[in-house]
Short mmCIF file of C-alpha atoms in Angstrom, two decimals:
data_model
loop_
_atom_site.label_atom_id
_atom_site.label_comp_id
_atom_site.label_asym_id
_atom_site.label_seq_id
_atom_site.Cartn_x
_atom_site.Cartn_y
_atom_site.Cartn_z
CA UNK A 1 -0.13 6.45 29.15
CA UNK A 2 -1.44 10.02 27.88
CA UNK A 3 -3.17 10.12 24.40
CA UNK A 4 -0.62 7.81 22.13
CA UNK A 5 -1.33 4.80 23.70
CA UNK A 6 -5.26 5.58 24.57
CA UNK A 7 -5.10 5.44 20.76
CA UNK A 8 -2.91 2.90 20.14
CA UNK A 9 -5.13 0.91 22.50
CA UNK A 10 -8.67 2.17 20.90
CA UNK A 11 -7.17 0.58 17.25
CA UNK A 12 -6.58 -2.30 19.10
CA UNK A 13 -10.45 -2.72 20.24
CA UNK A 14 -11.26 -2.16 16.79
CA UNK A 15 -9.58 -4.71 15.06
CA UNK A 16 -10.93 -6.90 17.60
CA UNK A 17 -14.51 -6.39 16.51
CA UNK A 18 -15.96 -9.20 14.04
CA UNK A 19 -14.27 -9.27 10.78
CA UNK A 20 -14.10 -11.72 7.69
CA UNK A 21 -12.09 -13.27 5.51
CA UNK A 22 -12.81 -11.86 2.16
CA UNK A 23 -11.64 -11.05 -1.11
CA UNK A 24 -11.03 -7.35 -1.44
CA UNK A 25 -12.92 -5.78 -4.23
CA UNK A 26 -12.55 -2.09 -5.80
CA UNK A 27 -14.92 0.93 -5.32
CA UNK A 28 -14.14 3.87 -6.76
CA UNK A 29 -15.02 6.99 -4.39
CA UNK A 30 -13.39 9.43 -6.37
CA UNK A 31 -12.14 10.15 -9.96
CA UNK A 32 -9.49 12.42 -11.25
CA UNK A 33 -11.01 15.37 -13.07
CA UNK A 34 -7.98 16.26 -14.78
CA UNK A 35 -7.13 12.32 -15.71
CA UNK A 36 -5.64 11.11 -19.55
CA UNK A 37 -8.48 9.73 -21.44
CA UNK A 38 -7.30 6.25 -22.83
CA UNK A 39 -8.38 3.44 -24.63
CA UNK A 40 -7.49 -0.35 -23.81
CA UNK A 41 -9.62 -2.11 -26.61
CA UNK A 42 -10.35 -5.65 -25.46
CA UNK A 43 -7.26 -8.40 -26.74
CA UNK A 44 -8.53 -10.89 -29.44
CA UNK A 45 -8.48 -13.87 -28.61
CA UNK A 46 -6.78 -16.68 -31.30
CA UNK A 47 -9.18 -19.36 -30.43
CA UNK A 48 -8.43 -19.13 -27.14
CA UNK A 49 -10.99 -19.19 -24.07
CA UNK A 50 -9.21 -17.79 -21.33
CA UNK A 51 -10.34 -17.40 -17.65
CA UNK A 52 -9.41 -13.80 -17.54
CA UNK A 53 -10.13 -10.88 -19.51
CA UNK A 54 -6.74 -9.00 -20.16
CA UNK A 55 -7.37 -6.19 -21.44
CA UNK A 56 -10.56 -5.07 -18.65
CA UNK A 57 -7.73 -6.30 -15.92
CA UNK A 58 -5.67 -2.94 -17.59
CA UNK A 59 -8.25 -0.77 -17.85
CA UNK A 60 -9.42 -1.42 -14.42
CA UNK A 61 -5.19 -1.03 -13.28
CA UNK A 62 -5.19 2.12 -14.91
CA UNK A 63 -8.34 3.95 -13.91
CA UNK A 64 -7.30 3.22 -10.11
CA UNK A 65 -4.13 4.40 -10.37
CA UNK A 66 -6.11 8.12 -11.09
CA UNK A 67 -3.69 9.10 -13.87
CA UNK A 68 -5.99 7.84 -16.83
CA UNK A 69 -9.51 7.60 -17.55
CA UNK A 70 -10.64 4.21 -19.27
CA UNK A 71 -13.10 4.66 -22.56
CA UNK A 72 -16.02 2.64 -21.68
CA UNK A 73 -15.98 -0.31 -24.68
CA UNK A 74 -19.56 0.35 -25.49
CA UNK A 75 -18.15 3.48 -26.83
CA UNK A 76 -15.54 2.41 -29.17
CA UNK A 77 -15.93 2.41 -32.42
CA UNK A 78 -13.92 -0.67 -33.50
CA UNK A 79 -11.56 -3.12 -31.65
CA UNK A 80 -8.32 -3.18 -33.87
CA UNK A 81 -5.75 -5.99 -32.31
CA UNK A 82 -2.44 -4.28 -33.29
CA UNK A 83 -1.81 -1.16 -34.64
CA UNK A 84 -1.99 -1.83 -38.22
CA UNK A 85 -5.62 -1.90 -37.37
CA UNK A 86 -5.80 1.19 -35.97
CA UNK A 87 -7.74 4.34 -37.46
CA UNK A 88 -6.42 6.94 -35.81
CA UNK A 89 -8.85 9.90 -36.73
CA UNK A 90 -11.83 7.07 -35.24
CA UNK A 91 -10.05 7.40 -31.49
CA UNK A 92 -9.43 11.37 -32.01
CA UNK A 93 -13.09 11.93 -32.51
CA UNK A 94 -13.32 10.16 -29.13
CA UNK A 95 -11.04 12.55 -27.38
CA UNK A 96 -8.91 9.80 -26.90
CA UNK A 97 -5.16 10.16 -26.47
CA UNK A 98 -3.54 7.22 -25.82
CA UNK A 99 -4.87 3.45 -27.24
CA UNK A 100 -4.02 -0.20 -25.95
CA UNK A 101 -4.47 -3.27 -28.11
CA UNK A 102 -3.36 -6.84 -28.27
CA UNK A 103 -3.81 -10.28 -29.26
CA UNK A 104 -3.90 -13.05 -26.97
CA UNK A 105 -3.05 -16.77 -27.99
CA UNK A 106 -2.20 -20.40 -26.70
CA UNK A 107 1.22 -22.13 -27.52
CA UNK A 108 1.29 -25.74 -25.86
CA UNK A 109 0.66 -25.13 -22.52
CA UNK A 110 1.40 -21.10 -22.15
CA UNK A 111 -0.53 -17.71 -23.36
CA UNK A 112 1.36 -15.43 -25.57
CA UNK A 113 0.02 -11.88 -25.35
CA UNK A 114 0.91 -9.70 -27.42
CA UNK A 115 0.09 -5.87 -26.69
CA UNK A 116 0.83 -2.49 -28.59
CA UNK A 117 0.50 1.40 -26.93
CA UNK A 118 -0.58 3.91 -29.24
CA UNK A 119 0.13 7.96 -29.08
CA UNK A 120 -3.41 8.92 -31.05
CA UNK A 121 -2.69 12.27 -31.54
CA UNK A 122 0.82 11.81 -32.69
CA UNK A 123 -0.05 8.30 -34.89
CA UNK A 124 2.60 7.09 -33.20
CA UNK A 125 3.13 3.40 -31.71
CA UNK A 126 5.28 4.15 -28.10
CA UNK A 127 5.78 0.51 -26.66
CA UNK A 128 5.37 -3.27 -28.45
CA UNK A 129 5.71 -6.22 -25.93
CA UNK A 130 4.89 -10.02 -25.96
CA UNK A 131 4.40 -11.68 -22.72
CA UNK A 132 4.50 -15.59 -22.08
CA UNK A 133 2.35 -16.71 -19.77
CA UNK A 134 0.99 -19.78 -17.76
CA UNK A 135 -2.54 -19.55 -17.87
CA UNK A 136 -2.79 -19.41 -13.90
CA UNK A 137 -0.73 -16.25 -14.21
CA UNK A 138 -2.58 -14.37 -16.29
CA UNK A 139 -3.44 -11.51 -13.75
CA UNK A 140 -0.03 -10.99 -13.56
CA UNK A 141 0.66 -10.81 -16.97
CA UNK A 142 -2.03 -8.27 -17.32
CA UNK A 143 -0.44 -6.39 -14.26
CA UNK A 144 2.79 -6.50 -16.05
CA UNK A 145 1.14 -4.99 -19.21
CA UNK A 146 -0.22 -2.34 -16.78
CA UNK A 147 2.92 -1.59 -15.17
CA UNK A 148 4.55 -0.60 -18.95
CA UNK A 149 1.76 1.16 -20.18
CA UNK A 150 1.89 3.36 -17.06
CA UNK A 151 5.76 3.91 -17.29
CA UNK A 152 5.72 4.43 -20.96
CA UNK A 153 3.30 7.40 -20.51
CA UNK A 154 4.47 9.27 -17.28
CA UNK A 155 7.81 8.50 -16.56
CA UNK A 156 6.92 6.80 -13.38
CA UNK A 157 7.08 3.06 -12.43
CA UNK A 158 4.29 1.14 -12.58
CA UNK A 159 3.16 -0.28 -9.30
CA UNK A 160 0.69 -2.46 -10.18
CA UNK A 161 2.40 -5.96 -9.87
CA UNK A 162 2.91 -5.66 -6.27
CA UNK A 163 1.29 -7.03 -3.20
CA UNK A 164 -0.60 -5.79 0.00
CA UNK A 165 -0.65 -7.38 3.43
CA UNK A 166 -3.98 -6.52 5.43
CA UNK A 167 -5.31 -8.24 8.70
CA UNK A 168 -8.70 -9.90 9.09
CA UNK A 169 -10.94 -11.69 11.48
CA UNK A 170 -13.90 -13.68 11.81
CA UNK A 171 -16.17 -14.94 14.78
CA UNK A 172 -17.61 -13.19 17.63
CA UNK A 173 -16.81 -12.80 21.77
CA UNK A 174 -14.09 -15.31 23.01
CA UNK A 175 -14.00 -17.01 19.32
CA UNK A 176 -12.46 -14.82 17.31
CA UNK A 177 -9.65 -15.86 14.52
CA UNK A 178 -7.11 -13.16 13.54
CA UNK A 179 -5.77 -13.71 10.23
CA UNK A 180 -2.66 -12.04 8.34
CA UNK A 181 -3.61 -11.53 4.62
CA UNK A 182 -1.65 -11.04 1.38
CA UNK A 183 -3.31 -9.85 -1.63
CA UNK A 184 -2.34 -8.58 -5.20
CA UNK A 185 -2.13 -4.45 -5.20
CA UNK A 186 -6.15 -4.78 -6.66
CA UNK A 187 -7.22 -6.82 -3.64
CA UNK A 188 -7.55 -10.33 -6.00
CA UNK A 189 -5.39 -13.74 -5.66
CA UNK A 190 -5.58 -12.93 -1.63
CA UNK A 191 -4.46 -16.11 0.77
CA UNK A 192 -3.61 -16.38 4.53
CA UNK A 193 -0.03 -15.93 6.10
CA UNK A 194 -0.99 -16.55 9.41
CA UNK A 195 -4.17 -17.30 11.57
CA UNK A 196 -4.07 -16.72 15.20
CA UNK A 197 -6.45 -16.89 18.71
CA UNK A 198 -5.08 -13.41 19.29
CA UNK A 199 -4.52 -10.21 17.56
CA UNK A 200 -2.02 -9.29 14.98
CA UNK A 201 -1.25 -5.72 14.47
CA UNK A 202 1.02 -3.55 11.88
CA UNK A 203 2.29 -5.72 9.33
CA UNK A 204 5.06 -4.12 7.64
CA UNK A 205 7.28 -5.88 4.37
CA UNK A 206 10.88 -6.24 3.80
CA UNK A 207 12.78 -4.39 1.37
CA UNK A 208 13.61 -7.52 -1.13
CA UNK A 209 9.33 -8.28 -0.38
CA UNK A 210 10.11 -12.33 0.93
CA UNK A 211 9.14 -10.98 4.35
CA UNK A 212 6.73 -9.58 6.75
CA UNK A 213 6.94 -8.25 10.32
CA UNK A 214 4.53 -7.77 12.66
CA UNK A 215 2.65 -7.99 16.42
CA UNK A 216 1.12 -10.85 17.65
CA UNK A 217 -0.54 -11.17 20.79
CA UNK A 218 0.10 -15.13 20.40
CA UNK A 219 1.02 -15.93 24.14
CA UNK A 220 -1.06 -13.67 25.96
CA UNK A 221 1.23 -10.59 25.60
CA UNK A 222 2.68 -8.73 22.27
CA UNK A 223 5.53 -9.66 20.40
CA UNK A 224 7.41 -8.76 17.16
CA UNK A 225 7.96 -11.24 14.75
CA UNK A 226 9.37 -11.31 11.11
CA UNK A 227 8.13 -14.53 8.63
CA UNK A 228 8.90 -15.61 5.26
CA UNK A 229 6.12 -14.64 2.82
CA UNK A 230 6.34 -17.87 0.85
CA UNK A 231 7.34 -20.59 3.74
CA UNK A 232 5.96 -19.56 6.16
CA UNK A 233 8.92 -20.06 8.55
CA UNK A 234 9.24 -17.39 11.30
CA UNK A 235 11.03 -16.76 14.46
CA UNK A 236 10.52 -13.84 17.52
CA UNK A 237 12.56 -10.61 17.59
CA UNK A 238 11.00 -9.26 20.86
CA UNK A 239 8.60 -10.21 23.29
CA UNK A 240 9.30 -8.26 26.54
CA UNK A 241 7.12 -6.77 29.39
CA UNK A 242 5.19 -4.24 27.74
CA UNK A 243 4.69 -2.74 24.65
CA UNK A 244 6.38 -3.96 21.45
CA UNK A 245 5.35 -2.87 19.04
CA UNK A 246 5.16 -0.93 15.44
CA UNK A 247 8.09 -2.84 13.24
CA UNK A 248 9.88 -1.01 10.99
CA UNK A 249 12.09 -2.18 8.03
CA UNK A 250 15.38 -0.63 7.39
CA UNK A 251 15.97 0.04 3.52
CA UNK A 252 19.07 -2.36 3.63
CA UNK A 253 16.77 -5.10 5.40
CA UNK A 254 19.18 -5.44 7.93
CA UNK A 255 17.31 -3.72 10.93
CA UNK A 256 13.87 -3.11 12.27
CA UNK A 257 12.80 -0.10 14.32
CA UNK A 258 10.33 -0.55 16.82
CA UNK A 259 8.49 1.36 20.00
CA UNK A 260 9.09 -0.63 23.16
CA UNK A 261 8.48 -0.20 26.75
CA UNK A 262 10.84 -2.24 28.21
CA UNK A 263 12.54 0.71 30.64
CA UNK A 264 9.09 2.27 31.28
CA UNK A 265 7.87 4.63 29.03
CA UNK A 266 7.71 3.40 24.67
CA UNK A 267 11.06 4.44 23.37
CA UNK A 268 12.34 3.91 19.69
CA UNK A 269 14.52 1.00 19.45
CA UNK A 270 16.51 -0.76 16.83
CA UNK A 271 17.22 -4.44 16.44
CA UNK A 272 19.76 -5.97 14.28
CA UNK A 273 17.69 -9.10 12.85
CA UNK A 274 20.59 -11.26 12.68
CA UNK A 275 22.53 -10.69 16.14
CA UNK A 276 18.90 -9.69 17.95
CA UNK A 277 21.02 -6.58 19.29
CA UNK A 278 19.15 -3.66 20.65
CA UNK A 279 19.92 0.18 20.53
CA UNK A 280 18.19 2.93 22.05
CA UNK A 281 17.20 5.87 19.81
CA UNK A 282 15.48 8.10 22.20
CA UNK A 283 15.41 9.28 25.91
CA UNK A 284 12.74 11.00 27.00
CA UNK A 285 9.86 11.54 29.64
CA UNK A 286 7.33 11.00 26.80
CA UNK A 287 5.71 8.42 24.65
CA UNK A 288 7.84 7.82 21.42
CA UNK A 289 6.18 5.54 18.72
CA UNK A 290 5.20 4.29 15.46
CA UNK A 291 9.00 4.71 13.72
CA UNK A 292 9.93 4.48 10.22
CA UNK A 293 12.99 4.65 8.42
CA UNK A 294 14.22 7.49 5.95
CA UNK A 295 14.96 6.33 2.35
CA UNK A 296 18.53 6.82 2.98
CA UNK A 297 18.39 5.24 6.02
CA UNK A 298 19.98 7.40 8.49
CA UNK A 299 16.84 8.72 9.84
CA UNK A 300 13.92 8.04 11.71
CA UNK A 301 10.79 9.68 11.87
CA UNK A 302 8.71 9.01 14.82
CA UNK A 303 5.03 9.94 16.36
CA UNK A 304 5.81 11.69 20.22
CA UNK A 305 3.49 13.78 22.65
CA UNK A 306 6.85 15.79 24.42
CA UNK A 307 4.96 18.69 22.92
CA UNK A 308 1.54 17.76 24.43
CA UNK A 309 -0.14 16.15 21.36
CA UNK A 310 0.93 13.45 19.37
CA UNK A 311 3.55 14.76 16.79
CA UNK A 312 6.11 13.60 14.29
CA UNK A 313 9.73 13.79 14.94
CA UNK A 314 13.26 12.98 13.16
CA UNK A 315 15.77 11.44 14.75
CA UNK A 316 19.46 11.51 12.91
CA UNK A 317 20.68 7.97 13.64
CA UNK A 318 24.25 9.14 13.89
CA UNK A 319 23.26 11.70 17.42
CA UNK A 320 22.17 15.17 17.67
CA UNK A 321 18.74 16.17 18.84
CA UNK A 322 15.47 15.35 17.57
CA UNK A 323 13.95 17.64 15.02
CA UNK A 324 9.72 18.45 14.68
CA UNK A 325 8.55 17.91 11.76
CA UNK A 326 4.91 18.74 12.04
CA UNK A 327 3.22 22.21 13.12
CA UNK A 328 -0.55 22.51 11.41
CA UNK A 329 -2.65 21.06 14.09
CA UNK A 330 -3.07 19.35 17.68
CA UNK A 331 -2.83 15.41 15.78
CA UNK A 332 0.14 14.03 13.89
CA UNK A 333 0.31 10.73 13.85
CA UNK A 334 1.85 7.58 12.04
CA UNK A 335 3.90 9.34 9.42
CA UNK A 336 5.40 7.49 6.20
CA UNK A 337 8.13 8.40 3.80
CA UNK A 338 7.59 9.24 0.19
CA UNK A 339 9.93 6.72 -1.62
CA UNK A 340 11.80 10.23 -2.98
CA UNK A 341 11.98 11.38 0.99
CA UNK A 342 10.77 14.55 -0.03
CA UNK A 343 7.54 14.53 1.81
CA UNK A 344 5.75 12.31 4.71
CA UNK A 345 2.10 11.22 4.47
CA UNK A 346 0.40 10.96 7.86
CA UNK A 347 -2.57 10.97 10.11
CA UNK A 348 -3.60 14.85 10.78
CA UNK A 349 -6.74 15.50 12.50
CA UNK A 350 -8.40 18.23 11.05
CA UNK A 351 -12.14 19.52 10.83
CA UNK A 352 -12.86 16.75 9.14
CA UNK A 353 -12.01 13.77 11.06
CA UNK A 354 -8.99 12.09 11.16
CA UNK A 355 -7.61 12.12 7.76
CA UNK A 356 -4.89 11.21 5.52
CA UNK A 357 -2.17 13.99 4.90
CA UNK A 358 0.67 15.05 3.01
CA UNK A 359 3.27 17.28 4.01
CA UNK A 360 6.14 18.37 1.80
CA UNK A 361 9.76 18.51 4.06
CA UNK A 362 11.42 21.39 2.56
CA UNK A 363 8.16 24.17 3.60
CA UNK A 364 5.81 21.89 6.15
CA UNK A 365 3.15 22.81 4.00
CA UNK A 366 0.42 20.14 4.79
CA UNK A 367 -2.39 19.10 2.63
CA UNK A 368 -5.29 16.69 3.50
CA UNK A 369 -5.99 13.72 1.15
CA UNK A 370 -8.73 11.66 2.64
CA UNK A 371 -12.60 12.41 2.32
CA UNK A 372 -12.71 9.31 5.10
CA UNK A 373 -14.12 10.91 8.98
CA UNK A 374 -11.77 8.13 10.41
CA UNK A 375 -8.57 6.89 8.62
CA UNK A 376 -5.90 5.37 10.26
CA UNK A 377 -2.62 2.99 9.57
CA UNK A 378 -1.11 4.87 6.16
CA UNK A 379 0.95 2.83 3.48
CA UNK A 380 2.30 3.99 0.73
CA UNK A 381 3.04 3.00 -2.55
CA UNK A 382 6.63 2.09 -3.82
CA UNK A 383 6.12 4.68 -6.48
CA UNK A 384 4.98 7.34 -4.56
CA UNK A 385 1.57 7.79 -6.45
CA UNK A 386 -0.70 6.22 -3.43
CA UNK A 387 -1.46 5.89 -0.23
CA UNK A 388 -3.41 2.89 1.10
CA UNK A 389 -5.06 2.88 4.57
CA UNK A 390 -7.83 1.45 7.05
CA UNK A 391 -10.83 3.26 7.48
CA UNK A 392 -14.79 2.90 8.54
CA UNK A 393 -17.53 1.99 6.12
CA UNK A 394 -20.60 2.38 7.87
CA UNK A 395 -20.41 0.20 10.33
CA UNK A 396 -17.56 -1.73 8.71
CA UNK A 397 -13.79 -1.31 9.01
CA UNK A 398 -12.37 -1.66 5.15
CA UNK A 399 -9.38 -0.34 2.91
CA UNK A 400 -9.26 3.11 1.40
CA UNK A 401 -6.56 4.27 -0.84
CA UNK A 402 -6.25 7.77 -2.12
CA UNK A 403 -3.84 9.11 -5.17
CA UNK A 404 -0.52 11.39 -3.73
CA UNK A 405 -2.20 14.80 -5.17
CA UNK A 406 -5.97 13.75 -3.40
CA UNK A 407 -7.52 13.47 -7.02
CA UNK A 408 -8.76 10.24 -6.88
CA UNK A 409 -9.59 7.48 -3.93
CA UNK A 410 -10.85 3.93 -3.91
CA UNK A 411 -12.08 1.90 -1.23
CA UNK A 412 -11.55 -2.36 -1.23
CA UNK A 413 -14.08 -3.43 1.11
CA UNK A 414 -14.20 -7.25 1.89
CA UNK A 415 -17.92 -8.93 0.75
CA UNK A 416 -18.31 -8.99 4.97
CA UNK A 417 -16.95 -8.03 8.09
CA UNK A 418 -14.29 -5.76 8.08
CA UNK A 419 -10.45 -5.39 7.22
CA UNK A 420 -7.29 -3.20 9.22
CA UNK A 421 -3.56 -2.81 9.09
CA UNK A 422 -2.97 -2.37 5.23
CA UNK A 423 0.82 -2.44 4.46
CA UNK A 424 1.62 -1.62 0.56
CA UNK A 425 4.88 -4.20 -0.30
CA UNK A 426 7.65 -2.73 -2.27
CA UNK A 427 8.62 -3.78 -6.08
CA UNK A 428 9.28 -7.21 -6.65
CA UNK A 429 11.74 -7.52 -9.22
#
């Protein structure tokens, strides 16, 4: 079936190669040049022995986001815990523009931190918050802290406090297990969905987060199906002759778009999740695949070779004729909405590889992200500020994510084996 599914096909033999289940850790591969020097001075502690340093759990938060870099502690001068402490002219000298601190302390059973953000260079306290805790929740509590720090400073939502879904595997030849992963946004707290004799492909969240679609090859052929995050409880959408494939969440939750190939050739489809009714977006002697819905959700943008090479499209859901989106190059493929709907990221072969691309939709200009030779399966952030994908370490398959603007990238490789499939959840409250 031409080059889309020759590709489609050569992801699937990848994620069939050996993989483990791992807890993701954080590389940085790049750093932003141009980034806002802060300071998160580690939280005193009232007597209190916790299991997780607060304040490094920021820092670290912050410095992957690529909007601020961290002052390494062995550099500060003092550690004030609020900001009665604080000696401004000290954290000036240090070129330092913004400053964290906090207190941390046990009441009965719960943590109370309490954390203040600084404006050094106008002496200025912006944001005062005390969080309650359990003390099995304090990475969240620190992601929380994160979250306002970030939106106090640039106006943008924090996006720290969500989740990823990823897809792993372990053994070798005819016993492999496929599991479905969900993680913290920082790779930690990560436990199994789903384990399975046979593959599981594109994992894709909910709007209200509770859920996750996705292919299994459970059964000896492909199917869609959508399953509570927290119970577990699922049930089929599809499973016909062919493809299925590529689930795609409407914004109201209502709906999934999909590719199947139930008439012949992959065509977009849409399923109502409640009624399981089926409506044909597109007609024609081509492959059509890999939808996803416009923020407004009367749109879809699709990946079709009508024009000889994998492109995107955009489909009006209301009729009319399907519009191109993309132009620079010969490989378009798997495009995303920015949460805004004012640009796509995408897969855009280039001279480098295949790489991760952005591509504002009022000029088509197009702008590589990626420094990876080989990414594939984009996510992005519910802010808008990064793009998570799979790509190749070595010999390894693992998780790459790159800032919006291409200034800074991480990579979360697992401790063995390798990782696919990364799906970024929306906000969770």
């Amino acid at each position: 079936m031409r080059v889309l599914l020759t590709s489609w096909l050569a992801a699937l033999v990848l994620l069939c190669a050996p993989l483990a289940q791992a807890e993701l850790t954080i590389d940085i591969t790049r750093g932003n040049e141009q980034a806002t020097p802060i300071a998160v001075v580690p939280f005193a502690e009232d007597g209190t022995d916790l299991p997780q340093d607060i304040a490094q759990i920021v820092a670290d938060d912050l410095r992957r986001s690529g909007y601020f870099t961290p002052l390494a502690r062995q550099d500060m001068f003092a550690q004030p815990a609020s900001s009665d402490d604080v000696t401004y002219g000290d954290w000036k000298a240090l070129d330092t523009r913004y400053l964290v601190v906090g207190r941390v302390s046990q009441e009965g059973g719960n943590v109370s931190i309490r954390y203040e953000l600084m404006d050094v260079s106008g002496e200025s306290r912006m944001l005062g918050e005390t969080v309650t805790t359990r003390p099995d929740q304090l990475r969240a509590a620190a992601h929380h802290v994160s979250d306002q720090v970030f939106e106090a400073i640039t106006d943008i939502r924090g996006a720290f406090s969500t989740r990823i879904a990823y897809v792993t595997s372990e053994g070798v030849g005819d016993n492999i297990q496929y599991r479905l992963m969900v993680a913290d946004a920082d790779g930690h707290n990560s436990h199994q969905a789903l384990t399975s004799n046979e593959p599981i492909m594109s994992p894709a969240w909910s709007p209200d987060g509770n859920k996750l679609a996705y292919v299994s090859f459970e059964g000896g052929r492909p199917g869609i199906y959508v399953q509570e995050v927290s119970s577990g409880r699922r049930v089929k959408l599809t499973s016909f002759e062919g493809l299925n494939s590529a689930p795609s969440w409407s914004p109201d939750g209502r709906k999934l778009a999909l590719a199947l190939s139930r008439d012949g050739q992959p065509e977009i489809y849409t399923i109502d999740i409640a009624s399981q009714e089926l409506t044909r977006i597109t007609r024609n002697p081509s492959i059509e695949t890999e939808p996803s819905w416009a923020p407004d959700g009367q749109s879809l943008i699709y990946t079709s070779d009508r024009s000889g090479g994998p492109q995107i499209y955009r489909q009006a859901l209301n009729g009319g004729s399907a519009e191109r989106l993309t132009y620079t190059g010969n490989y378009n493929a798997r495009a995303r909405f920015a949460p805004d709907g004012e640009a796509i990221f995408l897969i855009h072969k280039g001279n480098n590889g295949y790489q991760v691309a952005r591509q504002d939709l009022d000029n088509g200009r197009l702008v590589e992200l990626s420094d990876a030779r080989q990414a594939e399966s984009p996510s992005v952030a519910p802010n808008g500020t990064m793009v998570i994908f799979a790509t190749q370490q070595g010999s390894r398959g693992v998780l790459g994510a790159v800032s919006a603007d291409g200034r800074a990238s991480f990579r979360l490789p697992a401790a063995q084996g390798d990782v696919r499939e990364p799906a970024w959840s929306p906000f969770l409250n």
